[in-house]
């Protein structure tokens, strides 16, 4: 008699997996190598930015008090006693009716309180002494970039667990991070199981298929921020598979297998977990695709038995493996980012299980996010994955869903993530 598996909810299954979440190890890498890595510490401003008042324009630093009463009828002349470019500091005191020629980014002389742009003054010179004529009043603070206006010292700017992007690179450089504290990438091993599997470079044979899951999952692991290690494919032979898994488990943080987790005669993973002594957290989830997703735990490591069916394998990884990787990478929002979208097609069949259909979401003219299937909604389908940028969640119900209804989607390519999208 075949084993009868009792499905648990997606929320319960994710909860069981997340009991084993942990932050990973830290390392420091050169700023040249950190783009795309995940911060393992918050970035806190260690000084004001800018750290001094500076000119926002090319022009003249002045004392606004000297220009009180200036007008077209009563233009005021200032003597230009110094000249500074960005990086230079004026060493002179600026007295009454004096000004300094100043370039964008140069530190404002301490006696001055505003800048007038070149374009609004008349320049002249008398006996080699330059002067300017100004025909309007200038408020204190005009054309300045103030100390701390960008950020004040002590402010937390970027939280640990954030993926470094070009803007964060600018912050790291601003605050002097020649070495950047990042999370070590966890090592995620993969075996593809199945006697029917051919490698990419092998010609098709009767009854056989090419192994696509391994390459798909490697790319998902990389997208999640970890390092994939492909251990090759295993025939559906117990001893060989057991030995290979036992050996490779030593060298990885997480071990993924694809295929062999259901109730078929050659589905060996349940027996392999037993022999390894791994504790199975669940082997049936009320979701489709991915209902057979099995997660086990052994000596602090998670073993993912993802389905052999490509769509089920893909969804199982995104829902159950990605958040563990992101927690390892110090994220406090490790789950796929959720959003509300308008359903673009009818789904009128009853669902006993929550459906995650692979979807293409896009913004439409109504300003709302819309979701449509990216291909056929069956777990053995591989082509729908190529165009999926989201998973649309259709919770189980007896009526199905109508075009135009609001639904939740999980965004596959957004980096911000969700704390917990399962409420
Ligand atoms: N009696 C039952 N049969 C099945 C059940 C069930 O509940 N009772 N569940 C079905 C569901 S749902 C799924 S999903 C599949 C899951 O099967 P397995 O995870 O055991 O995977 P396999 O049997 O090894 O393979 C399934 C399918 O996927 C193809 N495959 C496998 N590996 C790869 C790969 N690396 N690249 C591409 N395609 C792969 C394989 O050839 C099979 O066609 O079980 C149902 N059966
Ligand atoms: O696990 Mo299967 O993917 O439910 O379709
Ligand atoms: Mg099977």
Tab-separated table of C-alpha atoms and ligand atoms in Angstrom:
chain	number	residue	atom	x	y	z
A	1	UNK	CA	0.000	0.000	0.000
A	2	UNK	CA	1.259	3.407	-0.886
A	3	UNK	CA	2.040	5.752	1.976
A	4	UNK	CA	-0.769	8.265	2.579
A	5	UNK	CA	0.699	11.725	3.027
A	6	UNK	CA	-1.201	14.442	4.856
A	7	UNK	CA	-0.719	17.866	3.258
A	8	UNK	CA	0.117	20.817	5.467
A	9	UNK	CA	-0.487	24.479	4.588
A	10	UNK	CA	2.195	26.528	2.837
A	11	UNK	CA	2.342	28.818	5.859
A	12	UNK	CA	2.942	25.866	8.197
A	13	UNK	CA	5.557	24.386	5.867
A	14	UNK	CA	7.459	27.672	5.600
A	15	UNK	CA	7.236	28.041	9.389
A	16	UNK	CA	8.788	24.611	9.890
A	17	UNK	CA	11.643	25.420	7.511
A	18	UNK	CA	12.289	28.807	9.098
A	19	UNK	CA	12.837	27.140	12.489
A	20	UNK	CA	16.262	26.361	11.046
A	21	UNK	CA	17.046	29.849	9.800
A	22	UNK	CA	20.383	31.251	10.860
A	23	UNK	CA	22.677	34.075	9.905
A	24	UNK	CA	25.776	32.883	8.076
A	25	UNK	CA	29.437	33.720	8.344
A	26	UNK	CA	30.989	37.096	7.663
A	27	UNK	CA	33.946	38.103	5.533
A	28	UNK	CA	35.559	41.300	4.321
A	29	UNK	CA	36.044	41.835	0.621
A	30	UNK	CA	37.617	44.652	-1.339
A	31	UNK	CA	35.188	47.328	-2.474
A	32	UNK	CA	36.094	46.318	-6.021
A	33	UNK	CA	34.549	42.904	-5.428
A	34	UNK	CA	31.494	43.659	-3.336
A	35	UNK	CA	28.900	44.732	-5.889
A	36	UNK	CA	25.962	42.291	-5.763
A	37	UNK	CA	27.051	40.847	-2.402
A	38	UNK	CA	24.973	41.156	0.796
A	39	UNK	CA	25.997	43.431	3.661
A	40	UNK	CA	26.475	41.608	6.964
A	41	UNK	CA	26.544	44.837	8.983
A	42	UNK	CA	24.483	48.020	8.872
A	43	UNK	CA	26.112	50.945	7.096
A	44	UNK	CA	26.095	53.860	9.534
A	45	UNK	CA	27.197	57.359	8.502
A	46	UNK	CA	30.552	57.864	10.250
A	47	UNK	CA	30.597	61.571	9.370
A	48	UNK	CA	28.249	64.269	8.078
A	49	UNK	CA	27.796	64.428	4.303
A	50	UNK	CA	28.911	66.843	3.138
A	51	UNK	CA	31.321	67.287	6.010
A	52	UNK	CA	31.624	71.055	5.392
A	53	UNK	CA	29.462	73.820	3.885
A	54	UNK	CA	30.352	74.115	0.221
A	55	UNK	CA	29.419	76.031	-2.861
A	56	UNK	CA	26.761	74.467	-5.087
A	57	UNK	CA	27.696	76.685	-8.044
A	58	UNK	CA	30.607	78.357	-9.767
A	59	UNK	CA	30.508	81.994	-8.687
A	60	UNK	CA	31.477	84.242	-5.792
A	61	UNK	CA	31.273	83.595	-2.063
A	62	UNK	CA	29.905	86.730	-0.398
A	63	UNK	CA	28.662	88.061	2.934
A	64	UNK	CA	24.917	88.625	2.481
A	65	UNK	CA	25.030	91.532	4.932
A	66	UNK	CA	27.138	93.518	2.413
A	67	UNK	CA	24.349	93.303	-0.161
A	68	UNK	CA	21.532	94.662	2.009
A	69	UNK	CA	19.803	97.340	-0.058
A	70	UNK	CA	21.388	96.269	-3.370
A	71	UNK	CA	19.125	96.898	-6.398
A	72	UNK	CA	19.260	97.870	-10.065
A	73	UNK	CA	19.313	101.517	-8.962
A	74	UNK	CA	21.801	100.841	-6.199
A	75	UNK	CA	24.275	98.161	-7.356
A	76	UNK	CA	26.972	97.216	-4.852
A	77	UNK	CA	30.619	96.535	-5.679
A	78	UNK	CA	32.663	93.849	-3.903
A	79	UNK	CA	36.392	93.391	-4.156
A	80	UNK	CA	37.419	89.827	-5.111
A	81	UNK	CA	40.345	89.006	-2.837
A	82	UNK	CA	40.888	85.273	-3.413
A	83	UNK	CA	40.076	82.396	-5.739
A	84	UNK	CA	39.431	78.747	-4.780
A	85	UNK	CA	38.556	75.584	-6.670
A	86	UNK	CA	37.092	72.399	-5.204
A	87	UNK	CA	39.597	70.880	-2.801
A	88	UNK	CA	41.208	74.238	-1.991
A	89	UNK	CA	40.591	76.131	1.232
A	90	UNK	CA	40.559	79.931	1.488
A	91	UNK	CA	43.112	81.035	4.064
A	92	UNK	CA	42.096	84.687	4.127
A	93	UNK	CA	39.622	86.578	6.319
A	94	UNK	CA	36.884	88.142	4.204
A	95	UNK	CA	36.051	91.636	5.339
A	96	UNK	CA	33.338	94.165	4.464
A	97	UNK	CA	32.557	94.414	0.750
A	98	UNK	CA	34.912	91.587	-0.105
A	99	UNK	CA	34.222	88.365	-1.995
A	100	UNK	CA	36.013	85.166	-3.052
A	101	UNK	CA	35.857	83.601	-6.495
A	102	UNK	CA	34.697	80.046	-5.737
A	103	UNK	CA	33.992	76.888	-7.760
A	104	UNK	CA	31.326	74.231	-7.263
A	105	UNK	CA	32.276	71.923	-4.403
A	106	UNK	CA	34.800	74.269	-2.795
A	107	UNK	CA	34.529	74.858	0.954
A	108	UNK	CA	32.715	78.079	1.807
A	109	UNK	CA	35.116	80.586	3.465
A	110	UNK	CA	34.046	80.866	7.095
A	111	UNK	CA	33.305	84.609	6.879
A	112	UNK	CA	30.917	84.133	3.928
A	113	UNK	CA	27.335	82.881	4.041
A	114	UNK	CA	26.151	82.692	0.430
A	115	UNK	CA	27.259	82.332	-3.163
A	116	UNK	CA	26.196	84.303	-6.232
A	117	UNK	CA	26.529	82.630	-9.612
A	118	UNK	CA	28.835	84.024	-12.295
A	119	UNK	CA	25.826	84.636	-14.527
A	120	UNK	CA	24.244	87.293	-12.268
A	121	UNK	CA	27.214	89.561	-11.566
A	122	UNK	CA	29.156	92.059	-13.625
A	123	UNK	CA	32.883	91.414	-13.416
A	124	UNK	CA	35.533	94.079	-13.755
A	125	UNK	CA	39.065	94.919	-12.746
A	126	UNK	CA	40.829	98.094	-11.607
A	127	UNK	CA	44.631	98.179	-11.315
A	128	UNK	CA	44.663	94.362	-11.560
A	129	UNK	CA	42.284	94.143	-8.583
A	130	UNK	CA	39.169	92.236	-9.693
A	131	UNK	CA	35.747	93.312	-8.471
A	132	UNK	CA	32.123	92.339	-9.028
A	133	UNK	CA	28.958	94.374	-9.159
A	134	UNK	CA	25.739	92.894	-7.819
A	135	UNK	CA	22.332	94.495	-8.304
A	136	UNK	CA	20.198	92.453	-5.906
A	137	UNK	CA	20.070	91.301	-2.332
A	138	UNK	CA	21.160	87.739	-1.568
A	139	UNK	CA	19.728	85.729	1.292
A	140	UNK	CA	22.041	83.970	3.663
A	141	UNK	CA	22.466	80.318	2.591
A	142	UNK	CA	21.848	80.954	-1.103
A	143	UNK	CA	23.508	78.468	-3.484
A	144	UNK	CA	25.130	76.429	-0.727
A	145	UNK	CA	25.236	72.738	-0.014
A	146	UNK	CA	25.199	72.572	3.778
A	147	UNK	CA	27.181	70.336	6.081
A	148	UNK	CA	25.018	67.290	6.892
A	149	UNK	CA	22.260	68.154	4.408
A	150	UNK	CA	22.731	64.783	2.701
A	151	UNK	CA	23.093	62.771	5.882
A	152	UNK	CA	23.986	63.399	9.528
A	153	UNK	CA	26.661	61.422	11.303
A	154	UNK	CA	25.242	58.419	13.172
A	155	UNK	CA	22.311	57.713	10.874
A	156	UNK	CA	21.804	54.083	9.792
A	157	UNK	CA	21.700	54.225	6.025
A	158	UNK	CA	21.559	50.639	4.829
A	159	UNK	CA	20.526	47.606	6.849
A	160	UNK	CA	22.508	44.416	6.932
A	161	UNK	CA	21.154	41.832	4.570
A	162	UNK	CA	20.763	44.359	1.756
A	163	UNK	CA	22.180	43.467	-1.625
A	164	UNK	CA	24.841	45.947	-2.640
A	165	UNK	CA	23.830	47.976	-5.698
A	166	UNK	CA	25.487	50.906	-7.493
A	167	UNK	CA	23.973	53.457	-5.090
A	168	UNK	CA	25.224	51.509	-2.077
A	169	UNK	CA	28.652	51.345	-3.731
A	170	UNK	CA	28.653	55.166	-3.691
A	171	UNK	CA	27.824	55.157	0.033
A	172	UNK	CA	30.525	52.619	0.833
A	173	UNK	CA	33.088	54.780	-0.936
A	174	UNK	CA	31.755	57.963	0.704
A	175	UNK	CA	32.313	56.460	4.155
A	176	UNK	CA	35.707	54.981	3.437
A	177	UNK	CA	34.906	51.286	3.157
A	178	UNK	CA	37.965	50.044	1.262
A	179	UNK	CA	37.021	46.660	2.741
A	180	UNK	CA	33.340	45.826	2.925
A	181	UNK	CA	31.773	43.478	5.502
A	182	UNK	CA	29.639	41.027	3.556
A	183	UNK	CA	27.993	37.699	4.232
A	184	UNK	CA	29.937	34.673	3.084
A	185	UNK	CA	27.967	33.048	0.309
A	186	UNK	CA	26.494	29.786	1.508
A	187	UNK	CA	27.419	26.738	-0.539
A	188	UNK	CA	24.370	25.002	-1.924
A	189	UNK	CA	24.947	21.576	-3.463
A	190	UNK	CA	22.704	20.059	-6.114
A	191	UNK	CA	22.094	16.530	-7.310
A	192	UNK	CA	19.636	15.852	-10.109
A	193	UNK	CA	18.143	12.391	-9.665
A	194	UNK	CA	16.550	10.259	-12.354
A	195	UNK	CA	17.621	7.378	-14.562
A	196	UNK	CA	15.874	9.143	-17.430
A	197	UNK	CA	18.203	12.137	-17.343
A	198	UNK	CA	20.648	13.038	-20.084
A	199	UNK	CA	23.210	15.794	-19.777
A	200	UNK	CA	22.936	18.934	-21.899
A	201	UNK	CA	25.484	17.797	-24.437
A	202	UNK	CA	23.935	14.352	-25.001
A	203	UNK	CA	21.619	13.603	-27.932
A	204	UNK	CA	18.016	12.741	-27.105
A	205	UNK	CA	17.221	9.040	-26.754
A	206	UNK	CA	13.897	7.246	-26.573
A	207	UNK	CA	12.289	7.702	-23.165
A	208	UNK	CA	14.958	10.051	-21.897
A	209	UNK	CA	14.990	13.800	-21.311
A	210	UNK	CA	17.725	16.341	-20.736
A	211	UNK	CA	18.352	17.404	-17.172
A	212	UNK	CA	17.104	20.977	-17.046
A	213	UNK	CA	16.446	21.259	-13.313
A	214	UNK	CA	20.088	21.343	-12.272
A	215	UNK	CA	20.834	24.353	-14.471
A	216	UNK	CA	17.648	26.121	-13.489
A	217	UNK	CA	18.265	25.580	-9.784
A	218	UNK	CA	21.900	26.690	-10.069
A	219	UNK	CA	20.661	29.958	-11.543
A	220	UNK	CA	18.055	30.299	-8.787
A	221	UNK	CA	20.727	29.717	-6.157
A	222	UNK	CA	22.845	32.449	-7.720
A	223	UNK	CA	19.881	34.797	-7.931
A	224	UNK	CA	19.266	34.181	-4.235
A	225	UNK	CA	22.897	35.130	-3.505
A	226	UNK	CA	24.517	31.766	-2.763
A	227	UNK	CA	27.120	29.654	-4.536
A	228	UNK	CA	25.799	26.590	-6.364
A	229	UNK	CA	27.874	23.431	-6.598
A	230	UNK	CA	26.567	20.888	-9.039
A	231	UNK	CA	27.458	17.322	-8.088
A	232	UNK	CA	26.010	15.787	-11.235
A	233	UNK	CA	23.097	13.454	-11.744
A	234	UNK	CA	22.255	10.266	-9.934
A	235	UNK	CA	20.570	7.193	-11.363
A	236	UNK	CA	17.587	5.959	-9.367
A	237	UNK	CA	19.765	3.424	-7.534
A	238	UNK	CA	19.605	3.463	-3.754
A	239	UNK	CA	23.124	2.688	-2.517
A	240	UNK	CA	24.898	4.863	-5.055
A	241	UNK	CA	22.549	7.790	-4.378
A	242	UNK	CA	22.729	7.400	-0.596
A	243	UNK	CA	26.554	7.255	-0.610
A	244	UNK	CA	26.877	10.257	-2.912
A	245	UNK	CA	24.516	12.365	-0.806
A	246	UNK	CA	26.131	11.363	2.472
A	247	UNK	CA	29.578	12.254	1.164
A	248	UNK	CA	28.669	15.610	-0.408
A	249	UNK	CA	26.535	16.734	2.509
A	250	UNK	CA	29.764	17.306	4.437
A	251	UNK	CA	30.928	20.017	2.047
A	252	UNK	CA	27.785	22.143	1.743
A	253	UNK	CA	25.572	24.393	3.844
A	254	UNK	CA	22.404	23.224	2.116
A	255	UNK	CA	21.831	20.196	-0.113
A	256	UNK	CA	19.225	20.148	-2.871
A	257	UNK	CA	18.087	17.151	-4.839
A	258	UNK	CA	15.547	17.264	-7.618
A	259	UNK	CA	13.230	14.360	-8.339
A	260	UNK	CA	12.518	11.136	-6.534
A	261	UNK	CA	10.434	12.522	-3.682
A	262	UNK	CA	6.982	11.280	-4.540
A	263	UNK	CA	5.561	7.794	-3.987
A	264	UNK	CA	6.835	6.035	-7.114
A	265	UNK	CA	8.814	2.791	-7.083
A	266	UNK	CA	11.988	4.684	-7.994
A	267	UNK	CA	11.378	7.694	-5.744
A	268	UNK	CA	14.236	6.968	-3.360
A	269	UNK	CA	14.577	10.155	-1.375
A	270	UNK	CA	12.229	9.178	1.483
A	271	UNK	CA	14.297	6.038	2.117
A	272	UNK	CA	17.572	7.936	1.758
A	273	UNK	CA	16.470	10.470	4.393
A	274	UNK	CA	15.582	7.577	6.699
A	275	UNK	CA	18.956	5.919	6.264
A	276	UNK	CA	20.791	9.226	6.724
A	277	UNK	CA	18.874	9.689	9.966
A	278	UNK	CA	17.461	13.015	8.765
A	279	UNK	CA	14.298	14.382	10.357
A	280	UNK	CA	11.673	15.027	7.660
A	281	UNK	CA	9.916	18.339	8.347
A	282	UNK	CA	7.187	17.657	5.789
A	283	UNK	CA	6.646	15.715	2.582
A	284	UNK	CA	3.340	17.057	1.366
A	285	UNK	CA	2.285	20.689	1.088
A	286	UNK	CA	-1.144	21.920	0.081
A	287	UNK	CA	0.227	23.765	-2.908
A	288	UNK	CA	0.437	23.210	-6.621
A	289	UNK	CA	2.921	22.938	-8.170
A	290	UNK	CA	5.337	21.630	-5.571
A	291	UNK	CA	3.019	19.528	-3.431
A	292	UNK	CA	5.633	16.806	-3.085
A	293	UNK	CA	8.337	19.205	-1.865
A	294	UNK	CA	10.110	17.517	1.000
A	295	UNK	CA	12.425	19.195	3.472
A	296	UNK	CA	14.549	17.282	5.940
A	297	UNK	CA	17.045	18.306	8.587
A	298	UNK	CA	20.279	16.661	9.621
A	299	UNK	CA	22.901	18.020	12.042
A	300	UNK	CA	21.994	21.665	11.467
A	301	UNK	CA	21.750	21.330	7.700
A	302	UNK	CA	18.653	21.413	5.539
A	303	UNK	CA	18.131	18.891	2.761
A	304	UNK	CA	15.669	19.951	0.104
A	305	UNK	CA	13.938	17.260	-1.867
A	306	UNK	CA	12.549	19.401	-4.650
A	307	UNK	CA	10.190	17.847	-7.130
A	308	UNK	CA	11.488	16.498	-10.423
A	309	UNK	CA	8.784	18.340	-12.332
A	310	UNK	CA	10.432	21.593	-13.471
A	311	UNK	CA	7.710	24.043	-12.443
A	312	UNK	CA	7.258	22.302	-9.093
A	313	UNK	CA	11.010	22.315	-8.547
A	314	UNK	CA	11.248	26.021	-9.360
A	315	UNK	CA	8.396	27.036	-7.070
A	316	UNK	CA	9.625	24.806	-4.233
A	317	UNK	CA	12.999	26.512	-4.328
A	318	UNK	CA	11.588	30.048	-4.316
A	319	UNK	CA	9.168	29.402	-1.454
A	320	UNK	CA	11.292	27.209	0.823
A	321	UNK	CA	14.992	27.515	-0.077
A	322	UNK	CA	15.410	31.143	-1.014
A	323	UNK	CA	14.368	32.526	2.405
A	324	UNK	CA	16.869	30.262	4.159
A	325	UNK	CA	19.622	31.540	1.860
A	326	UNK	CA	18.564	35.140	2.403
A	327	UNK	CA	18.589	34.700	6.205
A	328	UNK	CA	22.061	33.250	5.868
A	329	UNK	CA	22.866	36.479	4.005
A	330	UNK	CA	21.593	38.490	7.006
A	331	UNK	CA	18.332	39.676	5.460
A	332	UNK	CA	15.434	40.493	7.758
A	333	UNK	CA	13.067	40.275	4.757
A	334	UNK	CA	14.089	36.938	3.330
A	335	UNK	CA	10.872	35.934	1.566
A	336	UNK	CA	9.803	36.856	-1.940
A	337	UNK	CA	8.398	40.339	-2.069
A	338	UNK	CA	4.614	40.334	-2.198
A	339	UNK	CA	2.447	42.815	-4.057
A	340	UNK	CA	-1.171	43.219	-5.032
A	341	UNK	CA	-2.076	42.757	-8.690
A	342	UNK	CA	-5.082	42.529	-10.988
A	343	UNK	CA	-5.775	39.070	-12.336
A	344	UNK	CA	-5.591	39.182	-16.136
A	345	UNK	CA	-7.425	35.903	-16.846
A	346	UNK	CA	-10.209	33.754	-15.400
A	347	UNK	CA	-9.239	30.777	-13.231
A	348	UNK	CA	-12.645	29.255	-12.762
A	349	UNK	CA	-11.799	25.779	-11.503
A	350	UNK	CA	-12.012	24.855	-7.830
A	351	UNK	CA	-8.697	24.408	-6.051
A	352	UNK	CA	-8.108	22.091	-3.134
A	353	UNK	CA	-4.548	23.425	-2.854
A	354	UNK	CA	-3.073	26.924	-3.051
A	355	UNK	CA	-1.918	27.568	-6.582
A	356	UNK	CA	1.233	29.434	-7.512
A	357	UNK	CA	0.953	30.047	-11.195
A	358	UNK	CA	4.048	31.261	-12.952
A	359	UNK	CA	3.240	34.735	-14.124
A	360	UNK	CA	4.324	37.760	-16.001
A	361	UNK	CA	3.454	40.931	-14.139
A	362	UNK	CA	3.580	44.389	-15.679
A	363	UNK	CA	2.319	47.893	-15.004
A	364	UNK	CA	-0.584	48.887	-17.213
A	365	UNK	CA	-2.002	52.265	-18.220
A	366	UNK	CA	-4.410	52.201	-15.255
A	367	UNK	CA	-1.331	52.518	-13.032
A	368	UNK	CA	-1.886	49.055	-11.539
A	369	UNK	CA	0.143	45.889	-11.598
A	370	UNK	CA	-1.481	43.166	-13.734
A	371	UNK	CA	-0.674	39.475	-13.746
A	372	UNK	CA	-1.125	36.893	-16.486
A	373	UNK	CA	0.137	33.308	-16.700
A	374	UNK	CA	3.545	33.060	-18.344
A	375	UNK	CA	2.592	29.702	-19.848
A	376	UNK	CA	0.647	26.527	-19.170
A	377	UNK	CA	-0.158	26.043	-15.483
A	378	UNK	CA	0.982	22.439	-14.942
A	379	UNK	CA	3.819	21.263	-12.774
A	380	UNK	CA	5.652	19.407	-15.541
A	381	UNK	CA	5.870	22.498	-17.751
A	382	UNK	CA	9.276	24.028	-18.351
A	383	UNK	CA	8.521	26.756	-20.909
A	384	UNK	CA	6.377	28.903	-18.593
A	385	UNK	CA	9.410	29.509	-16.403
A	386	UNK	CA	11.363	31.459	-18.979
A	387	UNK	CA	8.926	34.375	-18.875
A	388	UNK	CA	7.958	34.269	-15.213
A	389	UNK	CA	8.800	37.310	-13.127
A	390	UNK	CA	6.229	36.490	-10.438
A	391	UNK	CA	4.199	33.732	-8.834
A	392	UNK	CA	0.529	34.520	-8.514
A	393	UNK	CA	-1.015	33.114	-5.339
A	394	UNK	CA	-4.513	31.689	-5.659
A	395	UNK	CA	-5.521	30.329	-2.248
A	396	UNK	CA	-7.634	27.180	-2.313
A	397	UNK	CA	-11.365	27.793	-2.866
A	398	UNK	CA	-14.342	26.160	-4.486
A	399	UNK	CA	-15.197	28.806	-7.067
A	400	UNK	CA	-11.936	29.773	-8.653
A	401	UNK	CA	-11.026	33.363	-9.501
A	402	UNK	CA	-12.270	35.839	-12.062
A	403	UNK	CA	-10.392	38.135	-14.365
A	404	UNK	CA	-10.175	41.579	-12.766
A	405	UNK	CA	-10.013	40.311	-9.159
A	406	UNK	CA	-7.265	41.540	-6.888
A	407	UNK	CA	-4.743	38.834	-6.032
A	408	UNK	CA	-1.377	38.661	-4.315
A	409	UNK	CA	1.743	38.009	-6.323
A	410	UNK	CA	5.257	37.157	-5.236
A	411	UNK	CA	7.862	39.038	-7.246
A	412	UNK	CA	10.776	36.865	-8.315
A	413	UNK	CA	13.211	39.591	-9.278
A	414	UNK	CA	12.645	42.252	-6.628
A	415	UNK	CA	15.416	42.493	-4.077
A	416	UNK	CA	13.605	44.178	-1.188
A	417	UNK	CA	11.842	40.989	-0.063
A	418	UNK	CA	9.068	40.471	2.504
A	419	UNK	CA	9.261	39.805	6.203
A	420	UNK	CA	6.432	37.292	6.055
A	421	UNK	CA	4.017	37.183	3.102
A	422	UNK	CA	1.901	34.329	4.475
A	423	UNK	CA	-0.800	36.065	6.554
B	1	LIG	N1	0.706	8.247	-7.210
B	1	LIG	C1	1.178	9.514	-7.186
B	1	LIG	N2	1.969	9.923	-8.167
B	1	LIG	C2	2.460	11.187	-8.154
B	1	LIG	C3	2.100	12.049	-7.111
B	1	LIG	C4	1.281	11.600	-6.077
B	1	LIG	O1	0.930	12.315	-5.140
B	1	LIG	N3	0.860	10.305	-6.154
B	1	LIG	N4	2.569	13.353	-7.152
B	1	LIG	C5	2.762	13.895	-8.479
B	1	LIG	C6	3.310	15.210	-8.392
B	1	LIG	S1	2.262	16.400	-7.881
B	1	LIG	C7	4.581	15.479	-8.782
B	1	LIG	S2	5.108	17.106	-8.807
B	1	LIG	C8	5.517	14.439	-9.207
B	1	LIG	C9	6.797	14.584	-8.411
B	1	LIG	O2	7.675	13.589	-8.747
B	1	LIG	P1	9.095	13.442	-8.104
B	1	LIG	O3	9.446	14.642	-7.364
B	1	LIG	O4	9.128	12.163	-7.423
B	1	LIG	O5	10.046	13.477	-9.355
B	1	LIG	P2	10.353	12.318	-10.399
B	1	LIG	O6	9.364	11.263	-10.301
B	1	LIG	O7	11.760	11.964	-10.296
B	1	LIG	O8	10.151	13.133	-11.747
B	1	LIG	C10	8.945	13.756	-12.054
B	1	LIG	C11	9.009	14.291	-13.481
B	1	LIG	O9	10.048	15.252	-13.582
B	1	LIG	C12	10.997	14.908	-14.571
B	1	LIG	N5	12.333	15.294	-14.122
B	1	LIG	C13	12.996	14.756	-13.085
B	1	LIG	N6	14.198	15.308	-12.944
B	1	LIG	C14	14.308	16.227	-13.906
B	1	LIG	C15	15.341	17.123	-14.279
B	1	LIG	N7	16.496	17.164	-13.613
B	1	LIG	N8	15.127	17.944	-15.329
B	1	LIG	C16	13.946	17.898	-16.005
B	1	LIG	N9	12.925	17.073	-15.679
B	1	LIG	C17	13.111	16.225	-14.662
B	1	LIG	C18	10.867	13.419	-14.658
B	1	LIG	O10	11.347	12.879	-15.847
B	1	LIG	C19	9.375	13.214	-14.461
B	1	LIG	O11	8.694	13.432	-15.672
B	1	LIG	O12	5.017	13.163	-8.960
B	1	LIG	C20	3.637	12.991	-9.347
B	1	LIG	N10	3.294	11.639	-9.166
B	2	LIG	O1	4.059	18.612	-6.566
B	2	LIG	MO1	3.213	18.533	-7.913
B	2	LIG	O2	4.050	19.840	-8.425
B	2	LIG	O3	1.898	19.307	-6.956
B	2	LIG	O4	2.445	19.218	-9.174
B	3	LIG	MG1	8.514	10.430	-8.768
